[in-house]
PDB file of N, CA and C in Angstrom:
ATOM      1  N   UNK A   1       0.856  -1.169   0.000  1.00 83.00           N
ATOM      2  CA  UNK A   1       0.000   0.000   0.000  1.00 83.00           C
ATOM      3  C   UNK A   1       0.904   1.235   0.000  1.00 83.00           C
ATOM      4  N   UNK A   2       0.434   2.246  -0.879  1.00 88.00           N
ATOM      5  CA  UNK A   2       1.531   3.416  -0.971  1.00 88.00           C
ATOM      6  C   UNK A   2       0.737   4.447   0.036  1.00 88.00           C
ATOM      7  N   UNK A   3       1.756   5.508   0.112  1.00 87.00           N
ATOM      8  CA  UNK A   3       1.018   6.725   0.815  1.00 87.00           C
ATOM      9  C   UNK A   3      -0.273   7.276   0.069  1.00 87.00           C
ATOM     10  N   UNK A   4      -0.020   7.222  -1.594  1.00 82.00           N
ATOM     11  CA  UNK A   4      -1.110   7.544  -2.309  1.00 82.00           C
ATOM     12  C   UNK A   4      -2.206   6.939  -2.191  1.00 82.00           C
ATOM     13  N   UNK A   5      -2.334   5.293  -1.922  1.00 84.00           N
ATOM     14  CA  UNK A   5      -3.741   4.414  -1.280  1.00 84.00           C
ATOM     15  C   UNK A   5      -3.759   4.714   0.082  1.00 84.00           C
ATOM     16  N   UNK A   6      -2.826   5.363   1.201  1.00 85.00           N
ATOM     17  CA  UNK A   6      -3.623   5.664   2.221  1.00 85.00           C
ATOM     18  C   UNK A   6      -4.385   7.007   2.511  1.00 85.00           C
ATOM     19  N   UNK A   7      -3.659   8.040   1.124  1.00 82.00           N
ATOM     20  CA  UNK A   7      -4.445   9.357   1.387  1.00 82.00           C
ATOM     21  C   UNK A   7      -5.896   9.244   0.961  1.00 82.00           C
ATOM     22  N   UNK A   8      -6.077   8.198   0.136  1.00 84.00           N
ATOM     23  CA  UNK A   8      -7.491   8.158  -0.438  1.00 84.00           C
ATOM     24  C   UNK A   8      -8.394   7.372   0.433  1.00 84.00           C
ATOM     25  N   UNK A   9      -8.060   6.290   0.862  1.00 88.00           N
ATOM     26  CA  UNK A   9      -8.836   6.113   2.565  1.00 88.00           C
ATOM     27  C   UNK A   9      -9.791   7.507   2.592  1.00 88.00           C
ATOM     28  N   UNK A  10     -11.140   6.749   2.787  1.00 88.00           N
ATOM     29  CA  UNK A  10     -12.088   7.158   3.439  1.00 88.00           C
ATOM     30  C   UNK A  10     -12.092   7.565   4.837  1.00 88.00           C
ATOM     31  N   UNK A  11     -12.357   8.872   5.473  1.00 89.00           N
ATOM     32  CA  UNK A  11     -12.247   9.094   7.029  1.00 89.00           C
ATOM     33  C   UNK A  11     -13.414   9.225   7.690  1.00 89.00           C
ATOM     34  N   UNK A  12     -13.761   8.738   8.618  1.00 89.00           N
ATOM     35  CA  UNK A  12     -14.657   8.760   9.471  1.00 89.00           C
ATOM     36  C   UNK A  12     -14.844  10.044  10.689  1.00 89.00           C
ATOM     37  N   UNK A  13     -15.247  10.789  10.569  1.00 84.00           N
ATOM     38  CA  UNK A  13     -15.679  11.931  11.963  1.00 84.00           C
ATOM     39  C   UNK A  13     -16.610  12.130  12.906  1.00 84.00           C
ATOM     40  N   UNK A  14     -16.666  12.454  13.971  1.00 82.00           N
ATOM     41  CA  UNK A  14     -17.566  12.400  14.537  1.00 82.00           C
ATOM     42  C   UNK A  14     -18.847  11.725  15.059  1.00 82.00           C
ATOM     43  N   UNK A  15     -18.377  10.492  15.367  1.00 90.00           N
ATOM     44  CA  UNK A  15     -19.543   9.300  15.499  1.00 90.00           C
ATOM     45  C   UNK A  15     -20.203   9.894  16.645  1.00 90.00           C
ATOM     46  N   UNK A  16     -21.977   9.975  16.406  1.00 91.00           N
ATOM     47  CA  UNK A  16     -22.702  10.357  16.979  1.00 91.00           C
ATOM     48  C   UNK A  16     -24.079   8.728  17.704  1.00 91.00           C
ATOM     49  N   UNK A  17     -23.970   8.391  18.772  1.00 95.00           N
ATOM     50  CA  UNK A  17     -25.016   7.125  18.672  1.00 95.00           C
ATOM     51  C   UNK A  17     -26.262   7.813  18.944  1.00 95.00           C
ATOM     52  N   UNK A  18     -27.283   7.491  18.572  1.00 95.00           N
ATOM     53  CA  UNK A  18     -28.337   7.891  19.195  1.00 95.00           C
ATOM     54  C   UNK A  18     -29.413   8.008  20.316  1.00 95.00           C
ATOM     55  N   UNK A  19     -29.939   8.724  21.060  1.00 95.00           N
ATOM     56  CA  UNK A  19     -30.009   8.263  22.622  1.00 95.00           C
ATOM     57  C   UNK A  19     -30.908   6.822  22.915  1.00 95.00           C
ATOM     58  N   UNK A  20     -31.229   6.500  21.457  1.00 94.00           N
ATOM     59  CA  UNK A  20     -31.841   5.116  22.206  1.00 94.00           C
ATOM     60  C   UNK A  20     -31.247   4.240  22.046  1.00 94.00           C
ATOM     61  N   UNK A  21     -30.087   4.550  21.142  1.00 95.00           N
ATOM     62  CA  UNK A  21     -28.467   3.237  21.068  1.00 95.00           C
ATOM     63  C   UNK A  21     -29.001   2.785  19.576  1.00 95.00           C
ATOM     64  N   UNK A  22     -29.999   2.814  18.688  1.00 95.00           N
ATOM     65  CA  UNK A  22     -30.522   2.473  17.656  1.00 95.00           C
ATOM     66  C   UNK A  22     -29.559   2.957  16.604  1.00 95.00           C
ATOM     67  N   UNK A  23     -29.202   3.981  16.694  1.00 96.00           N
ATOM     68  CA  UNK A  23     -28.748   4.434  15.195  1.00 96.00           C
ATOM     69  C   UNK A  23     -27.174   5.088  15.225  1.00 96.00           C
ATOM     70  N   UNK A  24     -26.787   5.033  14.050  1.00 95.00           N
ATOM     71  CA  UNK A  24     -25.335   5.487  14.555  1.00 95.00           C
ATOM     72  C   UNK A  24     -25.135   6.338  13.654  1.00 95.00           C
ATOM     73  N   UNK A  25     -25.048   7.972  13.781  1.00 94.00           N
ATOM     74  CA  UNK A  25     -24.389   9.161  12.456  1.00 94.00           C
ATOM     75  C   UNK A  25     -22.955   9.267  12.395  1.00 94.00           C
ATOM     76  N   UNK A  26     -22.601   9.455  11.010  1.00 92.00           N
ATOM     77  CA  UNK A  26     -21.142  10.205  11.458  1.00 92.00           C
ATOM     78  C   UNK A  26     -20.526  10.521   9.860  1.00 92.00           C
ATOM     79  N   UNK A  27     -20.003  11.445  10.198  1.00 89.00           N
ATOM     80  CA  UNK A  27     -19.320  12.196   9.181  1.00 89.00           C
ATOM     81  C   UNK A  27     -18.322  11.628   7.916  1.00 89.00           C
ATOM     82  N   UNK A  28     -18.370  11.054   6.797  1.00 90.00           N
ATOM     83  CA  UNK A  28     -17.580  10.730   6.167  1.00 90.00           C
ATOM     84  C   UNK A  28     -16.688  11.229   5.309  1.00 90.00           C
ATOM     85  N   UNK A  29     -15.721  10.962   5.167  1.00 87.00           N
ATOM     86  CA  UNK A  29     -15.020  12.477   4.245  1.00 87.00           C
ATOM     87  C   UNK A  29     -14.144  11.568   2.887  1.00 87.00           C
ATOM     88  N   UNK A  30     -14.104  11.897   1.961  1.00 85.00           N
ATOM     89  CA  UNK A  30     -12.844  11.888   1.007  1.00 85.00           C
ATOM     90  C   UNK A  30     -12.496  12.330   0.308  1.00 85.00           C
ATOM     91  N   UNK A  31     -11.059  12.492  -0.225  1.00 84.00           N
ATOM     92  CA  UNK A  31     -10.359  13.366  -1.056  1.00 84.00           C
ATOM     93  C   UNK A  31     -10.927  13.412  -1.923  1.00 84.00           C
ATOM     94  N   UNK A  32     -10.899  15.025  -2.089  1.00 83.00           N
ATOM     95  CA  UNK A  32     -10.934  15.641  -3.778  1.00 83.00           C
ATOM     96  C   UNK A  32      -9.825  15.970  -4.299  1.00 83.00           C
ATOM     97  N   UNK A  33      -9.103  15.356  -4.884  1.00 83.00           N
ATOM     98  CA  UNK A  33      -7.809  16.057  -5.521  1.00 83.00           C
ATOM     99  C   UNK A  33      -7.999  17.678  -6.204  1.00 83.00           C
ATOM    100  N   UNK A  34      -8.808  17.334  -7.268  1.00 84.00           N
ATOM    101  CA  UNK A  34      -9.037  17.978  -8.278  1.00 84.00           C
ATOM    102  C   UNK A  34      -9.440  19.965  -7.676  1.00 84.00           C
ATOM    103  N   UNK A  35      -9.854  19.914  -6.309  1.00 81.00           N
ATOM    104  CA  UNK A  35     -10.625  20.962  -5.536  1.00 81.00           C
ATOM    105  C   UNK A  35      -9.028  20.748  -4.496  1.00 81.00           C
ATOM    106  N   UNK A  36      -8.336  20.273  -4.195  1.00 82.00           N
ATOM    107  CA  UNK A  36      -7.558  19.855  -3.314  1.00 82.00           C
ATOM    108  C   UNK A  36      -8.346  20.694  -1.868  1.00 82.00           C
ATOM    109  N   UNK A  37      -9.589  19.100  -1.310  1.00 80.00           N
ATOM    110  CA  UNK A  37      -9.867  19.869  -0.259  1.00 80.00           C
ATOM    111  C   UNK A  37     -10.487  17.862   0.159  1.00 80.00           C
ATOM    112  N   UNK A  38     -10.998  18.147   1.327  1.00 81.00           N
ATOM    113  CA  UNK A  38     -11.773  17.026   1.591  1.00 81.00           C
ATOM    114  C   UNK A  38     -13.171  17.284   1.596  1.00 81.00           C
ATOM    115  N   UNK A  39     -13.774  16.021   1.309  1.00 83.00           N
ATOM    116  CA  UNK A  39     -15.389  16.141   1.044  1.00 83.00           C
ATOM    117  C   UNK A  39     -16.120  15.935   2.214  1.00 83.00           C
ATOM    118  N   UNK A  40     -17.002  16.305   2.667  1.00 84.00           N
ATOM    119  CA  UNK A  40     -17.588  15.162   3.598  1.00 84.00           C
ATOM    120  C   UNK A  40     -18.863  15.490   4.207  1.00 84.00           C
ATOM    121  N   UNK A  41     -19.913  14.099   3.956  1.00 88.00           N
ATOM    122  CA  UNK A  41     -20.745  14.581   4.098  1.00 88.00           C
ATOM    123  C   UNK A  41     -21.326  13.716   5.541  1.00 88.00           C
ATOM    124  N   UNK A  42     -22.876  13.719   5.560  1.00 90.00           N
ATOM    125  CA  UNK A  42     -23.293  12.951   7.234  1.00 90.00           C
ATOM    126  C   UNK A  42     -23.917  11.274   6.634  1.00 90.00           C
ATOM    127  N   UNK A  43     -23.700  10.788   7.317  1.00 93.00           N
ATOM    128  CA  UNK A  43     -24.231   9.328   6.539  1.00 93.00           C
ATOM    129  C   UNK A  43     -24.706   8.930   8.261  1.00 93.00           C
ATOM    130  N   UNK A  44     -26.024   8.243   7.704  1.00 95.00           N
ATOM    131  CA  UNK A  44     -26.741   7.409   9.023  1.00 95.00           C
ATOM    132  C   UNK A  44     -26.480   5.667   8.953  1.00 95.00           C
ATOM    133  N   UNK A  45     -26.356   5.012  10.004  1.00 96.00           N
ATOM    134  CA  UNK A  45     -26.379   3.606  10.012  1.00 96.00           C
ATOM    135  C   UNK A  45     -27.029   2.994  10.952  1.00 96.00           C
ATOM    136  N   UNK A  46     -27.879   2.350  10.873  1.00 96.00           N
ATOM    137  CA  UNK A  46     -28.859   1.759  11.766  1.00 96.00           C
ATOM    138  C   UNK A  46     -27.703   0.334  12.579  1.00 96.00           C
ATOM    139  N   UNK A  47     -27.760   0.128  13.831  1.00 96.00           N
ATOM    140  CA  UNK A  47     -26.976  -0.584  14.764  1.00 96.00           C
ATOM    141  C   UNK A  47     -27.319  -2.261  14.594  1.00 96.00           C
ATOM    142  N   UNK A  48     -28.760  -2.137  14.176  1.00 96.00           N
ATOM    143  CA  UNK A  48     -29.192  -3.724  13.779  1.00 96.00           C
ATOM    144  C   UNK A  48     -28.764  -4.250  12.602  1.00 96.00           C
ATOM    145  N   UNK A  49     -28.228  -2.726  11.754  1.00 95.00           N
ATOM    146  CA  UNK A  49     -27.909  -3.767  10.539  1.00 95.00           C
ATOM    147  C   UNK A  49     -28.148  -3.335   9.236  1.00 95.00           C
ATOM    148  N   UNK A  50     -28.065  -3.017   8.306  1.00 96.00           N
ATOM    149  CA  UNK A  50     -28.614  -2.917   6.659  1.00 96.00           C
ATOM    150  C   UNK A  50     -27.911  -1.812   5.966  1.00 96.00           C
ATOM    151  N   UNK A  51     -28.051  -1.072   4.952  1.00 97.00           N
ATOM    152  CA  UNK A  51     -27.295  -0.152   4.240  1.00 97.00           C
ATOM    153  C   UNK A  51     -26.789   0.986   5.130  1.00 97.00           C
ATOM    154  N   UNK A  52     -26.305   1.822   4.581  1.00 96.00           N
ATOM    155  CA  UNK A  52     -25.877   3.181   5.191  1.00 96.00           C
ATOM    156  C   UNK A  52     -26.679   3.888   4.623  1.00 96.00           C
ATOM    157  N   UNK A  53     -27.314   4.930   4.710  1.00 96.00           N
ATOM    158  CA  UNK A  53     -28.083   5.726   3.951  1.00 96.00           C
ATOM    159  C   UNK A  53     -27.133   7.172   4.248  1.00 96.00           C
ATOM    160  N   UNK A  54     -26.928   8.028   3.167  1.00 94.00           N
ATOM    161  CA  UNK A  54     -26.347   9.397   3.313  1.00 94.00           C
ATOM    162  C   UNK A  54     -27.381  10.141   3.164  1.00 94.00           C
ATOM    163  N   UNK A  55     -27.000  11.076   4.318  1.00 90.00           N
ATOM    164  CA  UNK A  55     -28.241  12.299   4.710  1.00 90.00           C
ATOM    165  C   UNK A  55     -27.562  13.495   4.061  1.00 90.00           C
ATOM    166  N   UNK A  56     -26.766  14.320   3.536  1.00 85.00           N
ATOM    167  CA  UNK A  56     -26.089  15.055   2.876  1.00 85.00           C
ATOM    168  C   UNK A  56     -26.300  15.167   1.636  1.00 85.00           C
ATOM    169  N   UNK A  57     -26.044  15.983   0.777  1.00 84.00           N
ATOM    170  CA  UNK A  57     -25.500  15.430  -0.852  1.00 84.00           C
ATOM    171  C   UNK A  57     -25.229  17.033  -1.593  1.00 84.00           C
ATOM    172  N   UNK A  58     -24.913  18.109  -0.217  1.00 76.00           N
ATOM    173  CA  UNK A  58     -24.199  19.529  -1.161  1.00 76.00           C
ATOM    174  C   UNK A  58     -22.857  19.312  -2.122  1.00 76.00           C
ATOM    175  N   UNK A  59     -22.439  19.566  -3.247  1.00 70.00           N
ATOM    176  CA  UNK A  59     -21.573  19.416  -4.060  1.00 70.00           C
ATOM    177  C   UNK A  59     -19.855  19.234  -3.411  1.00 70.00           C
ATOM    178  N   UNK A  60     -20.106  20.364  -2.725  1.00 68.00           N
ATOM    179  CA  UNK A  60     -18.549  20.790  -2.109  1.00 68.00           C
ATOM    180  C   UNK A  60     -18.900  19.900  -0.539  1.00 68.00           C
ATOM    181  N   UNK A  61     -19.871  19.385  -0.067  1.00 69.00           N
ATOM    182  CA  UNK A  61     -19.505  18.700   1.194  1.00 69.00           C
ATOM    183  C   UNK A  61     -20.001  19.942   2.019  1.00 69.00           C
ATOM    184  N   UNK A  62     -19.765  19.121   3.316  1.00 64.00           N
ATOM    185  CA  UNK A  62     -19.732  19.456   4.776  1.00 64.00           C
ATOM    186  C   UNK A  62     -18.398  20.076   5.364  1.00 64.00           C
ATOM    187  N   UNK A  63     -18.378  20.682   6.024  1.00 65.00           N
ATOM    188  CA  UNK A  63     -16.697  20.862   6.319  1.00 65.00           C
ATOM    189  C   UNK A  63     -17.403  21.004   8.146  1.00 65.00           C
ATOM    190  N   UNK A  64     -17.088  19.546   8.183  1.00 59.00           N
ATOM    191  CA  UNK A  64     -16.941  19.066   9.578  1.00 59.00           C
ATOM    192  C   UNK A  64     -16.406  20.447  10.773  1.00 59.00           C
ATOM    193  N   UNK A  65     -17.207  20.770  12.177  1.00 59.00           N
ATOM    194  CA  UNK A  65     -16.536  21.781  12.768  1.00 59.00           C
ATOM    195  C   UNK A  65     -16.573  20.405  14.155  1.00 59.00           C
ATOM    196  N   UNK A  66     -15.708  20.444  14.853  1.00 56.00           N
ATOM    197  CA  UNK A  66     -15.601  19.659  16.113  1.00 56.00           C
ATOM    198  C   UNK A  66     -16.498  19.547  17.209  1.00 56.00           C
ATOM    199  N   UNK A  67     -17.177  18.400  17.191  1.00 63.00           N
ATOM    200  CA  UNK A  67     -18.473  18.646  18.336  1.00 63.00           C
ATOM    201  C   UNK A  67     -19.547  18.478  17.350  1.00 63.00           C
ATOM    202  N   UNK A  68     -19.911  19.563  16.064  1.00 78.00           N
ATOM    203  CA  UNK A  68     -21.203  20.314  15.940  1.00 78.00           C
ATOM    204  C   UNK A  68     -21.974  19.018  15.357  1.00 78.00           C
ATOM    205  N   UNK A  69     -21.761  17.582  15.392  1.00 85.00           N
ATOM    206  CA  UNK A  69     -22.727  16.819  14.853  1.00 85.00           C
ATOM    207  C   UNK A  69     -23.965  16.193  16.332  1.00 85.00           C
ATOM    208  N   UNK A  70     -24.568  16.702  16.245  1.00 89.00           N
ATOM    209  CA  UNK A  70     -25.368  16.086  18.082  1.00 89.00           C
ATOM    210  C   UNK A  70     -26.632  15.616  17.630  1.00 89.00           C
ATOM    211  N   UNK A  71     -27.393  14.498  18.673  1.00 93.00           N
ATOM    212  CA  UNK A  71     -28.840  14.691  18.384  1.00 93.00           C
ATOM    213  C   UNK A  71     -29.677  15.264  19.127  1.00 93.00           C
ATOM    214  N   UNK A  72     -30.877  15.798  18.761  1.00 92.00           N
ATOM    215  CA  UNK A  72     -31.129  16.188  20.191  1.00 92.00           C
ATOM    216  C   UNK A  72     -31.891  14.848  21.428  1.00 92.00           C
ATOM    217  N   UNK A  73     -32.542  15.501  22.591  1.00 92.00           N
ATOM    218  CA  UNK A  73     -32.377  14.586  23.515  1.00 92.00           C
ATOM    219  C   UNK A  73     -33.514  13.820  23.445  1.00 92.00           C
ATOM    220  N   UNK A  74     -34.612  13.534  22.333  1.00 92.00           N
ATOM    221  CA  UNK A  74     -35.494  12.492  22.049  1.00 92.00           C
ATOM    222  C   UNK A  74     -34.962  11.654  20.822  1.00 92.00           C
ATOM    223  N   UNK A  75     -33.560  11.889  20.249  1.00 91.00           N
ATOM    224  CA  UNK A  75     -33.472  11.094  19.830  1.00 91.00           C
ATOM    225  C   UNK A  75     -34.138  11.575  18.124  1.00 91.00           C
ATOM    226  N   UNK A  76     -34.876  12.544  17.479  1.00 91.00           N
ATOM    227  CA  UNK A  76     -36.091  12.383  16.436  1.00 91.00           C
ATOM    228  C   UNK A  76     -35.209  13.230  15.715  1.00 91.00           C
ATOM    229  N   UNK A  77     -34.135  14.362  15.721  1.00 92.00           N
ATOM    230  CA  UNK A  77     -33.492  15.312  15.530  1.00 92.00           C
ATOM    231  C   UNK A  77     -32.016  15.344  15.134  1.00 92.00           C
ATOM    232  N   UNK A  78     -31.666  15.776  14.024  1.00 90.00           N
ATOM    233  CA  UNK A  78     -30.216  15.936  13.832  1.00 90.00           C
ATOM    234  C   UNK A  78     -29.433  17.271  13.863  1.00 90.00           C
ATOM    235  N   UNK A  79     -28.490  17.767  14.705  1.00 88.00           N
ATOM    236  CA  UNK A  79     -27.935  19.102  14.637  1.00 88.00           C
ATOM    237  C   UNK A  79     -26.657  19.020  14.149  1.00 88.00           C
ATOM    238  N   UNK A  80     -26.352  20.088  13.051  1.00 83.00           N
ATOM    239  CA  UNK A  80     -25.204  20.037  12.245  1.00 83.00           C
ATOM    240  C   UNK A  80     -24.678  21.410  12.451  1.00 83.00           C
ATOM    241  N   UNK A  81     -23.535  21.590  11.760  1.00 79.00           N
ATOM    242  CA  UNK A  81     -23.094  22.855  11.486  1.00 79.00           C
ATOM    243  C   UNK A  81     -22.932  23.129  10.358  1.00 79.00           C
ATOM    244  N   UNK A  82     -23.142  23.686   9.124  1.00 75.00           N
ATOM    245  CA  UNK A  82     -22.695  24.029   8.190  1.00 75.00           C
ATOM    246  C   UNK A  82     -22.001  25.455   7.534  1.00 75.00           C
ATOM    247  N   UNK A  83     -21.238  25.937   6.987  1.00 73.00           N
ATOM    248  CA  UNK A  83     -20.834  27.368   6.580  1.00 73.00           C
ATOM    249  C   UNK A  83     -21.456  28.321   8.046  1.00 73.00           C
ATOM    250  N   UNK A  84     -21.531  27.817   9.197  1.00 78.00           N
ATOM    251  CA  UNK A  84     -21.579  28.664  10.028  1.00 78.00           C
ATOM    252  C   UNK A  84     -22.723  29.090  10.578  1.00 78.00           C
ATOM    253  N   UNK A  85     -23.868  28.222  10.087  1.00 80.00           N
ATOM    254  CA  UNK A  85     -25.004  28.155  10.045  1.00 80.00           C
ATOM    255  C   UNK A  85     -25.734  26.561  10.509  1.00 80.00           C
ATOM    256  N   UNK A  86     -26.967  26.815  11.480  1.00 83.00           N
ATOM    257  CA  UNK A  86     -27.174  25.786  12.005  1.00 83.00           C
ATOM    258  C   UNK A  86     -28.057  25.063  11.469  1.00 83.00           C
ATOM    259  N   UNK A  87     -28.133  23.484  11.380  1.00 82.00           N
ATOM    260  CA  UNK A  87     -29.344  22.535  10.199  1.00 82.00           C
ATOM    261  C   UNK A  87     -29.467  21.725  11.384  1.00 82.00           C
ATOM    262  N   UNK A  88     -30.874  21.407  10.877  1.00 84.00           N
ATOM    263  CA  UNK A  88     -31.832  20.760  11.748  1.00 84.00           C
ATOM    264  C   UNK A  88     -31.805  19.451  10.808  1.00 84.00           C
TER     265      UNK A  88
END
């Protein structure tokens, strides 16, 4: 494996579980060369099992801020950060 197959590795951020332990969010990111930036958007995964479904799909991505992925405290709610601005 070269450094070039480990920069392209997919990264994982911010794993969020959900308060009833059911579901699991978290941030996925990968290189854009071409933009030389990273992508990344929110992808959901259910804990029992089956696809990933991505909740995201802006062109340029998410640009992950530390912390800002939460749910709120029933569990029904997703809080993000985006360009500085807050998504429900």
């Amino acid at each position: 494996m070269s450094l070039l197959d480990v920069a392209q590795l997919p990264r994982v951020l911010l794993p969020q579980l959900s308060p009833d332990g059911r579901v699991l969010v978290y941030m996925l990111g990968r290189a854009d060369w071409k933009a030389d930036t990273w992508v990344w958007h929110i992808w959901r995964q259910e804990v029992a099992g089956g696809p990933p479904i991505q909740l995201t799909f802006s062109d340029g991505g998410d640009i992950p801020m530390p912390g800002s992925l939460r749910w709120s405290p029933d569990g029904k709610t997703l809080l993000f950060l985006r360009a500085g601005q807050i998504h429900l």
